[in-house]
Amino acid sequence: MRLIFLGPPGAGKGTQAKAISKKFKVVHISTGDILREAVKNKSEIGKQAKAFMDKGDLVPDELVIKVVVERLARPDTAEGFILDGFPRTEKQATSLDSELEKAGLTVDSVIYFDTSEETSVKRLSGRRVCKNCGANYHTITMRPKKDRVCDICAGELYQREDDKEVTVKNRLKVYQQQTAGLIDYYKSRGSLKTVCGDLNVDGLLNKMVEFFKEQSFIR
Ligand code: AMP
């Protein structure tokens, strides 16, 4: 299955993508994760992306498209992939279309996580991430067993710089201005499936698995 997860920051795309990827052994490609790793490693891409990410702005299209094209060329994507957080602009969407077309492929479905601003803000402001393994927690809904310590690897939990209040507001504004238009872009192609991003993790996962079965993406 080849899927795109579309929706505002804090819609739960990453959490669902991780769960689906594990359950159905399909590669999860998060441009946010790839870029954060690049920043951490101080690579050339990371150096160029950092200032945009810190402010909650989009990293320039050319850079992100290059990252995704390189990632999709790796053999582990042959059985399918979930693109989480990409595309985010029309330019990225058309570039993805033409890249896939070259390989004779299309996207099976675009899952749109329709999410209220209230939910997005609550999820982002309470999110805590493990510095070591990247696992996600939440100060209210998904607390670690020991305060600020990762259950999985005992790494230290921290709040992402761009999950702080001012940056969250900008990210939501940027989403409305530059990404929300993709809902109509994919709707007009008949590939959009809307799910309610306000549901809890298990509720949303069940809905998606039901849909994948209906579509015969899985058996
Ligand atoms: P995310 O983890 O998906 O919320 O992404 C974190 C940050 O990475 C975003 O606020 C952007 O600065 C950058 N980013 C991730 N994906 C993209 C993309 N497709 N286009 C531009 N910037 C991106």
mmCIF file of C-alpha atoms and ligand atoms in Angstrom:
data_model
loop_
_atom_site.group_PDB
_atom_site.id
_atom_site.type_symbol
_atom_site.label_atom_id
_atom_site.label_comp_id
_atom_site.label_asym_id
_atom_site.label_seq_id
_atom_site.Cartn_x
_atom_site.Cartn_y
_atom_site.Cartn_z
ATOM 1 C CA MET A 1 0.000 0.000 0.000
ATOM 2 C CA ARG A 2 1.156 3.515 -0.831
ATOM 3 C CA LEU A 3 -0.428 6.113 1.403
ATOM 4 C CA ILE A 4 -0.166 9.800 2.234
ATOM 5 C CA PHE A 5 -1.184 11.061 5.678
ATOM 6 C CA LEU A 6 -2.405 14.647 5.430
ATOM 7 C CA GLY A 7 -3.561 16.939 8.229
ATOM 8 C CA PRO A 8 -2.505 19.725 10.573
ATOM 9 C CA PRO A 9 0.335 19.387 13.065
ATOM 10 C CA GLY A 10 -0.935 17.508 16.111
ATOM 11 C CA ALA A 11 -3.499 15.489 14.129
ATOM 12 C CA GLY A 12 -1.899 12.212 15.205
ATOM 13 C CA LYS A 13 -0.472 11.361 11.761
ATOM 14 C CA GLY A 14 2.896 10.291 13.160
ATOM 15 C CA THR A 15 1.411 8.113 15.913
ATOM 16 C CA GLN A 16 -0.927 6.362 13.464
ATOM 17 C CA ALA A 17 1.785 5.996 10.831
ATOM 18 C CA LYS A 18 4.083 4.320 13.379
ATOM 19 C CA ALA A 19 1.320 1.903 14.425
ATOM 20 C CA ILE A 20 0.265 1.032 10.847
ATOM 21 C CA SER A 21 3.873 0.686 9.748
ATOM 22 C CA LYS A 22 4.542 -1.810 12.554
ATOM 23 C CA LYS A 23 1.279 -3.732 12.069
ATOM 24 C CA PHE A 24 1.524 -4.114 8.294
ATOM 25 C CA LYS A 25 5.299 -3.912 7.810
ATOM 26 C CA VAL A 26 5.170 -0.942 5.517
ATOM 27 C CA VAL A 27 7.830 1.780 5.552
ATOM 28 C CA HIS A 28 7.009 4.981 7.450
ATOM 29 C CA ILE A 29 8.566 8.086 5.902
ATOM 30 C CA SER A 30 8.233 11.207 8.033
ATOM 31 C CA THR A 31 9.908 14.243 6.511
ATOM 32 C CA GLY A 32 9.846 15.892 9.955
ATOM 33 C CA ASP A 33 11.805 12.950 11.452
ATOM 34 C CA ILE A 34 14.300 12.905 8.567
ATOM 35 C CA LEU A 35 14.881 16.648 8.860
ATOM 36 C CA ARG A 36 15.229 16.537 12.669
ATOM 37 C CA GLU A 37 17.817 13.766 12.307
ATOM 38 C CA ALA A 38 19.667 15.892 9.721
ATOM 39 C CA VAL A 39 19.659 18.851 12.137
ATOM 40 C CA LYS A 40 20.929 16.635 14.963
ATOM 41 C CA ASN A 41 23.759 15.328 12.752
ATOM 42 C CA LYS A 42 24.559 18.854 11.530
ATOM 43 C CA SER A 43 24.494 17.620 7.917
ATOM 44 C CA GLU A 44 24.321 20.094 5.027
ATOM 45 C CA ILE A 45 20.543 19.540 4.725
ATOM 46 C CA GLY A 46 20.155 19.942 8.474
ATOM 47 C CA LYS A 47 22.062 23.236 8.454
ATOM 48 C CA GLN A 48 19.818 24.595 5.696
ATOM 49 C CA ALA A 49 16.583 23.366 7.317
ATOM 50 C CA LYS A 50 17.161 24.343 10.959
ATOM 51 C CA ALA A 51 16.156 28.016 10.914
ATOM 52 C CA PHE A 52 12.874 27.258 9.118
ATOM 53 C CA MET A 53 12.027 24.416 11.479
ATOM 54 C CA ASP A 54 12.790 26.418 14.617
ATOM 55 C CA LYS A 55 10.287 29.072 13.540
ATOM 56 C CA GLY A 56 7.667 26.527 12.466
ATOM 57 C CA ASP A 57 7.954 27.585 8.813
ATOM 58 C CA LEU A 58 8.152 25.163 5.922
ATOM 59 C CA VAL A 59 11.567 24.108 4.700
ATOM 60 C CA PRO A 60 11.959 25.115 1.006
ATOM 61 C CA ASP A 61 10.326 22.749 -1.474
ATOM 62 C CA GLU A 62 13.516 21.896 -3.415
ATOM 63 C CA LEU A 63 15.238 20.666 -0.264
ATOM 64 C CA VAL A 64 12.337 18.536 0.985
ATOM 65 C CA ILE A 65 11.582 17.118 -2.453
ATOM 66 C CA LYS A 66 15.223 16.050 -2.803
ATOM 67 C CA VAL A 67 15.077 14.320 0.597
ATOM 68 C CA VAL A 68 11.894 12.427 -0.334
ATOM 69 C CA VAL A 69 13.027 11.422 -3.832
ATOM 70 C CA GLU A 70 16.221 9.966 -2.333
ATOM 71 C CA ARG A 71 14.265 8.151 0.363
ATOM 72 C CA LEU A 72 11.742 6.680 -2.085
ATOM 73 C CA ALA A 73 14.586 5.334 -4.219
ATOM 74 C CA ARG A 74 15.646 2.978 -1.437
ATOM 75 C CA PRO A 75 14.659 -0.682 -1.966
ATOM 76 C CA ASP A 76 12.665 -0.987 1.274
ATOM 77 C CA THR A 77 9.852 1.105 -0.265
ATOM 78 C CA ALA A 78 9.133 -1.546 -2.927
ATOM 79 C CA GLU A 79 6.306 -3.043 -0.835
ATOM 80 C CA GLY A 80 4.779 0.358 -0.149
ATOM 81 C CA PHE A 81 5.132 3.333 2.153
ATOM 82 C CA ILE A 82 3.320 5.842 4.305
ATOM 83 C CA LEU A 83 4.300 9.441 3.653
ATOM 84 C CA ASP A 84 3.710 11.393 6.865
ATOM 85 C CA GLY A 85 3.985 15.188 6.605
ATOM 86 C CA PHE A 86 4.724 15.185 2.877
ATOM 87 C CA PRO A 87 3.532 16.708 0.595
ATOM 88 C CA ARG A 88 2.805 20.013 2.300
ATOM 89 C CA THR A 89 2.571 22.299 -0.748
ATOM 90 C CA GLU A 90 1.119 21.939 -4.219
ATOM 91 C CA LYS A 91 4.637 21.981 -5.679
ATOM 92 C CA GLN A 92 5.567 19.010 -3.470
ATOM 93 C CA ALA A 93 2.377 17.187 -4.508
ATOM 94 C CA THR A 94 2.971 17.623 -8.241
ATOM 95 C CA SER A 95 6.638 16.630 -7.871
ATOM 96 C CA LEU A 96 5.602 13.489 -6.031
ATOM 97 C CA ASP A 97 3.077 12.663 -8.766
ATOM 98 C CA SER A 98 5.693 12.957 -11.468
ATOM 99 C CA GLU A 99 8.298 10.952 -9.512
ATOM 100 C CA LEU A 100 5.837 8.112 -8.962
ATOM 101 C CA GLU A 101 4.653 8.302 -12.556
ATOM 102 C CA LYS A 102 8.234 7.751 -13.747
ATOM 103 C CA ALA A 103 8.195 4.477 -11.817
ATOM 104 C CA GLY A 104 4.685 3.586 -13.100
ATOM 105 C CA LEU A 105 3.218 4.009 -9.607
ATOM 106 C CA THR A 106 0.373 5.956 -8.000
ATOM 107 C CA VAL A 107 -0.706 6.653 -4.441
ATOM 108 C CA ASP A 108 -3.523 4.313 -3.333
ATOM 109 C CA SER A 109 -5.088 6.699 -0.869
ATOM 110 C CA VAL A 110 -4.614 10.000 0.898
ATOM 111 C CA ILE A 111 -5.866 9.852 4.474
ATOM 112 C CA TYR A 112 -6.935 13.280 5.669
ATOM 113 C CA PHE A 113 -6.963 13.663 9.462
ATOM 114 C CA ASP A 114 -9.731 16.207 9.996
ATOM 115 C CA THR A 115 -8.777 17.698 13.366
ATOM 116 C CA SER A 116 -10.000 20.645 15.435
ATOM 117 C CA GLU A 117 -7.524 23.356 16.357
ATOM 118 C CA GLU A 118 -8.263 22.687 20.028
ATOM 119 C CA THR A 119 -7.152 19.060 19.701
ATOM 120 C CA SER A 120 -4.022 20.004 17.745
ATOM 121 C CA VAL A 121 -2.942 22.568 20.341
ATOM 122 C CA LYS A 122 -3.592 20.199 23.283
ATOM 123 C CA ARG A 123 -1.641 17.376 21.637
ATOM 124 C CA LEU A 124 1.321 19.507 20.596
ATOM 125 C CA SER A 125 1.704 21.466 23.814
ATOM 126 C CA GLY A 126 1.644 18.262 25.927
ATOM 127 C CA ARG A 127 3.865 16.202 23.633
ATOM 128 C CA ARG A 128 7.184 14.981 25.012
ATOM 129 C CA VAL A 129 9.722 13.098 22.928
ATOM 130 C CA CYS A 130 12.563 10.764 23.881
ATOM 131 C CA LYS A 131 15.944 12.326 23.029
ATOM 132 C CA ASN A 132 17.368 8.902 22.406
ATOM 133 C CA CYS A 133 14.795 6.768 20.507
ATOM 134 C CA GLY A 134 12.223 9.386 19.426
ATOM 135 C CA ALA A 135 9.253 7.693 21.177
ATOM 136 C CA ASN A 136 6.355 10.075 21.832
ATOM 137 C CA TYR A 137 4.548 10.698 25.139
ATOM 138 C CA HIS A 138 1.978 13.187 26.374
ATOM 139 C CA THR A 139 1.903 14.947 29.738
ATOM 140 C CA ILE A 140 -1.797 14.049 30.235
ATOM 141 C CA THR A 141 -2.867 11.260 27.883
ATOM 142 C CA MET A 142 0.290 9.159 27.535
ATOM 143 C CA ARG A 143 2.508 9.645 30.547
ATOM 144 C CA PRO A 144 5.717 7.657 30.954
ATOM 145 C CA LYS A 145 5.941 5.306 33.958
ATOM 146 C CA LYS A 146 8.716 7.446 35.449
ATOM 147 C CA ASP A 147 8.620 11.226 35.126
ATOM 148 C CA ARG A 148 10.594 12.521 32.084
ATOM 149 C CA VAL A 149 12.126 9.078 31.424
ATOM 150 C CA CYS A 150 11.389 6.962 28.338
ATOM 151 C CA ASP A 151 9.663 3.623 29.115
ATOM 152 C CA ILE A 152 11.401 1.965 26.169
ATOM 153 C CA CYS A 153 15.061 3.008 26.447
ATOM 154 C CA ALA A 154 15.279 5.127 29.644
ATOM 155 C CA GLY A 155 16.304 8.132 27.518
ATOM 156 C CA GLU A 156 15.471 11.667 28.661
ATOM 157 C CA LEU A 157 12.129 13.149 27.499
ATOM 158 C CA TYR A 158 12.050 16.726 26.212
ATOM 159 C CA GLN A 159 9.659 19.183 24.603
ATOM 160 C CA ARG A 160 10.397 19.877 20.926
ATOM 161 C CA GLU A 161 11.358 23.522 20.392
ATOM 162 C CA ASP A 162 8.612 23.834 17.765
ATOM 163 C CA ASP A 163 5.961 22.441 20.160
ATOM 164 C CA LYS A 164 6.230 25.602 22.313
ATOM 165 C CA GLU A 165 3.196 27.874 22.182
ATOM 166 C CA VAL A 166 4.308 30.663 19.816
ATOM 167 C CA THR A 167 5.717 28.212 17.269
ATOM 168 C CA VAL A 168 2.635 25.972 17.457
ATOM 169 C CA LYS A 169 0.463 28.971 16.501
ATOM 170 C CA ASN A 170 2.700 29.673 13.503
ATOM 171 C CA ARG A 171 2.702 26.012 12.418
ATOM 172 C CA LEU A 172 -1.108 25.958 12.417
ATOM 173 C CA LYS A 173 -1.198 29.200 10.414
ATOM 174 C CA VAL A 174 1.354 27.848 7.920
ATOM 175 C CA TYR A 175 -0.735 24.681 7.581
ATOM 176 C CA GLN A 176 -3.862 26.704 6.717
ATOM 177 C CA GLN A 177 -1.996 28.912 4.255
ATOM 178 C CA GLN A 178 0.194 26.387 2.466
ATOM 179 C CA THR A 179 -1.046 22.851 3.064
ATOM 180 C CA ALA A 180 -4.831 22.807 3.570
ATOM 181 C CA GLY A 181 -5.338 23.421 -0.171
ATOM 182 C CA LEU A 182 -4.095 19.874 -0.786
ATOM 183 C CA ILE A 183 -7.380 18.534 0.611
ATOM 184 C CA ASP A 184 -9.142 19.781 -2.542
ATOM 185 C CA TYR A 185 -6.212 18.766 -4.734
ATOM 186 C CA TYR A 186 -6.592 15.123 -3.684
ATOM 187 C CA LYS A 187 -10.398 15.264 -3.363
ATOM 188 C CA SER A 188 -10.659 16.225 -7.024
ATOM 189 C CA ARG A 189 -8.630 13.123 -7.894
ATOM 190 C CA GLY A 190 -10.922 10.900 -5.883
ATOM 191 C CA SER A 191 -8.150 9.609 -3.651
ATOM 192 C CA LEU A 192 -9.072 11.362 -0.398
ATOM 193 C CA LYS A 193 -10.391 9.485 2.625
ATOM 194 C CA THR A 194 -11.327 11.658 5.611
ATOM 195 C CA VAL A 195 -10.958 10.344 9.168
ATOM 196 C CA CYS A 196 -11.674 12.192 12.419
ATOM 197 C CA GLY A 197 -8.346 13.243 13.922
ATOM 198 C CA ASP A 198 -10.067 14.086 17.223
ATOM 199 C CA LEU A 199 -10.574 10.371 17.994
ATOM 200 C CA ASN A 200 -8.223 8.708 20.456
ATOM 201 C CA VAL A 201 -5.305 6.594 19.216
ATOM 202 C CA ASP A 202 -7.085 3.202 19.282
ATOM 203 C CA GLY A 203 -10.382 4.548 17.907
ATOM 204 C CA LEU A 204 -8.610 6.080 14.939
ATOM 205 C CA LEU A 205 -6.449 3.024 14.320
ATOM 206 C CA ASN A 206 -9.549 0.769 14.214
ATOM 207 C CA LYS A 207 -11.239 3.077 11.691
ATOM 208 C CA MET A 208 -8.206 3.013 9.459
ATOM 209 C CA VAL A 209 -7.752 -0.744 9.592
ATOM 210 C CA GLU A 210 -11.457 -1.115 8.634
ATOM 211 C CA PHE A 211 -10.907 1.181 5.662
ATOM 212 C CA PHE A 212 -7.758 -0.638 4.539
ATOM 213 C CA LYS A 213 -9.696 -3.923 4.611
ATOM 214 C CA GLU A 214 -12.551 -2.418 2.561
ATOM 215 C CA GLN A 215 -10.040 -1.219 0.006
ATOM 216 C CA SER A 216 -8.236 -4.595 0.029
ATOM 217 C CA PHE A 217 -4.939 -2.900 0.942
ATOM 218 C CA ILE A 218 -4.766 -5.621 3.575
ATOM 219 C CA ARG A 219 -6.592 -8.877 4.232
HETATM 220 P P1 AMP B 1 6.585 17.629 11.477
HETATM 221 O O1 AMP B 1 7.346 16.739 12.389
HETATM 222 O O2 AMP B 1 5.952 16.899 10.325
HETATM 223 O O3 AMP B 1 5.598 18.498 12.213
HETATM 224 O O4 AMP B 1 7.649 18.623 10.812
HETATM 225 C C1 AMP B 1 8.453 19.472 11.595
HETATM 226 C C2 AMP B 1 8.990 20.601 10.740
HETATM 227 O O5 AMP B 1 9.792 20.063 9.672
HETATM 228 C C3 AMP B 1 7.924 21.434 10.032
HETATM 229 O O6 AMP B 1 7.399 22.450 10.858
HETATM 230 C C4 AMP B 1 8.749 22.006 8.861
HETATM 231 O O7 AMP B 1 9.600 23.040 9.283
HETATM 232 C C5 AMP B 1 9.618 20.810 8.477
HETATM 233 N N1 AMP B 1 8.954 19.962 7.476
HETATM 234 C C6 AMP B 1 8.566 18.664 7.630
HETATM 235 N N2 AMP B 1 8.000 18.197 6.499
HETATM 236 C C7 AMP B 1 8.026 19.217 5.611
HETATM 237 C C8 AMP B 1 7.576 19.372 4.273
HETATM 238 N N3 AMP B 1 6.962 18.363 3.620
HETATM 239 N N4 AMP B 1 7.774 20.570 3.672
HETATM 240 C C9 AMP B 1 8.397 21.582 4.303
HETATM 241 N N5 AMP B 1 8.827 21.512 5.565
HETATM 242 C C10 AMP B 1 8.653 20.336 6.232
#
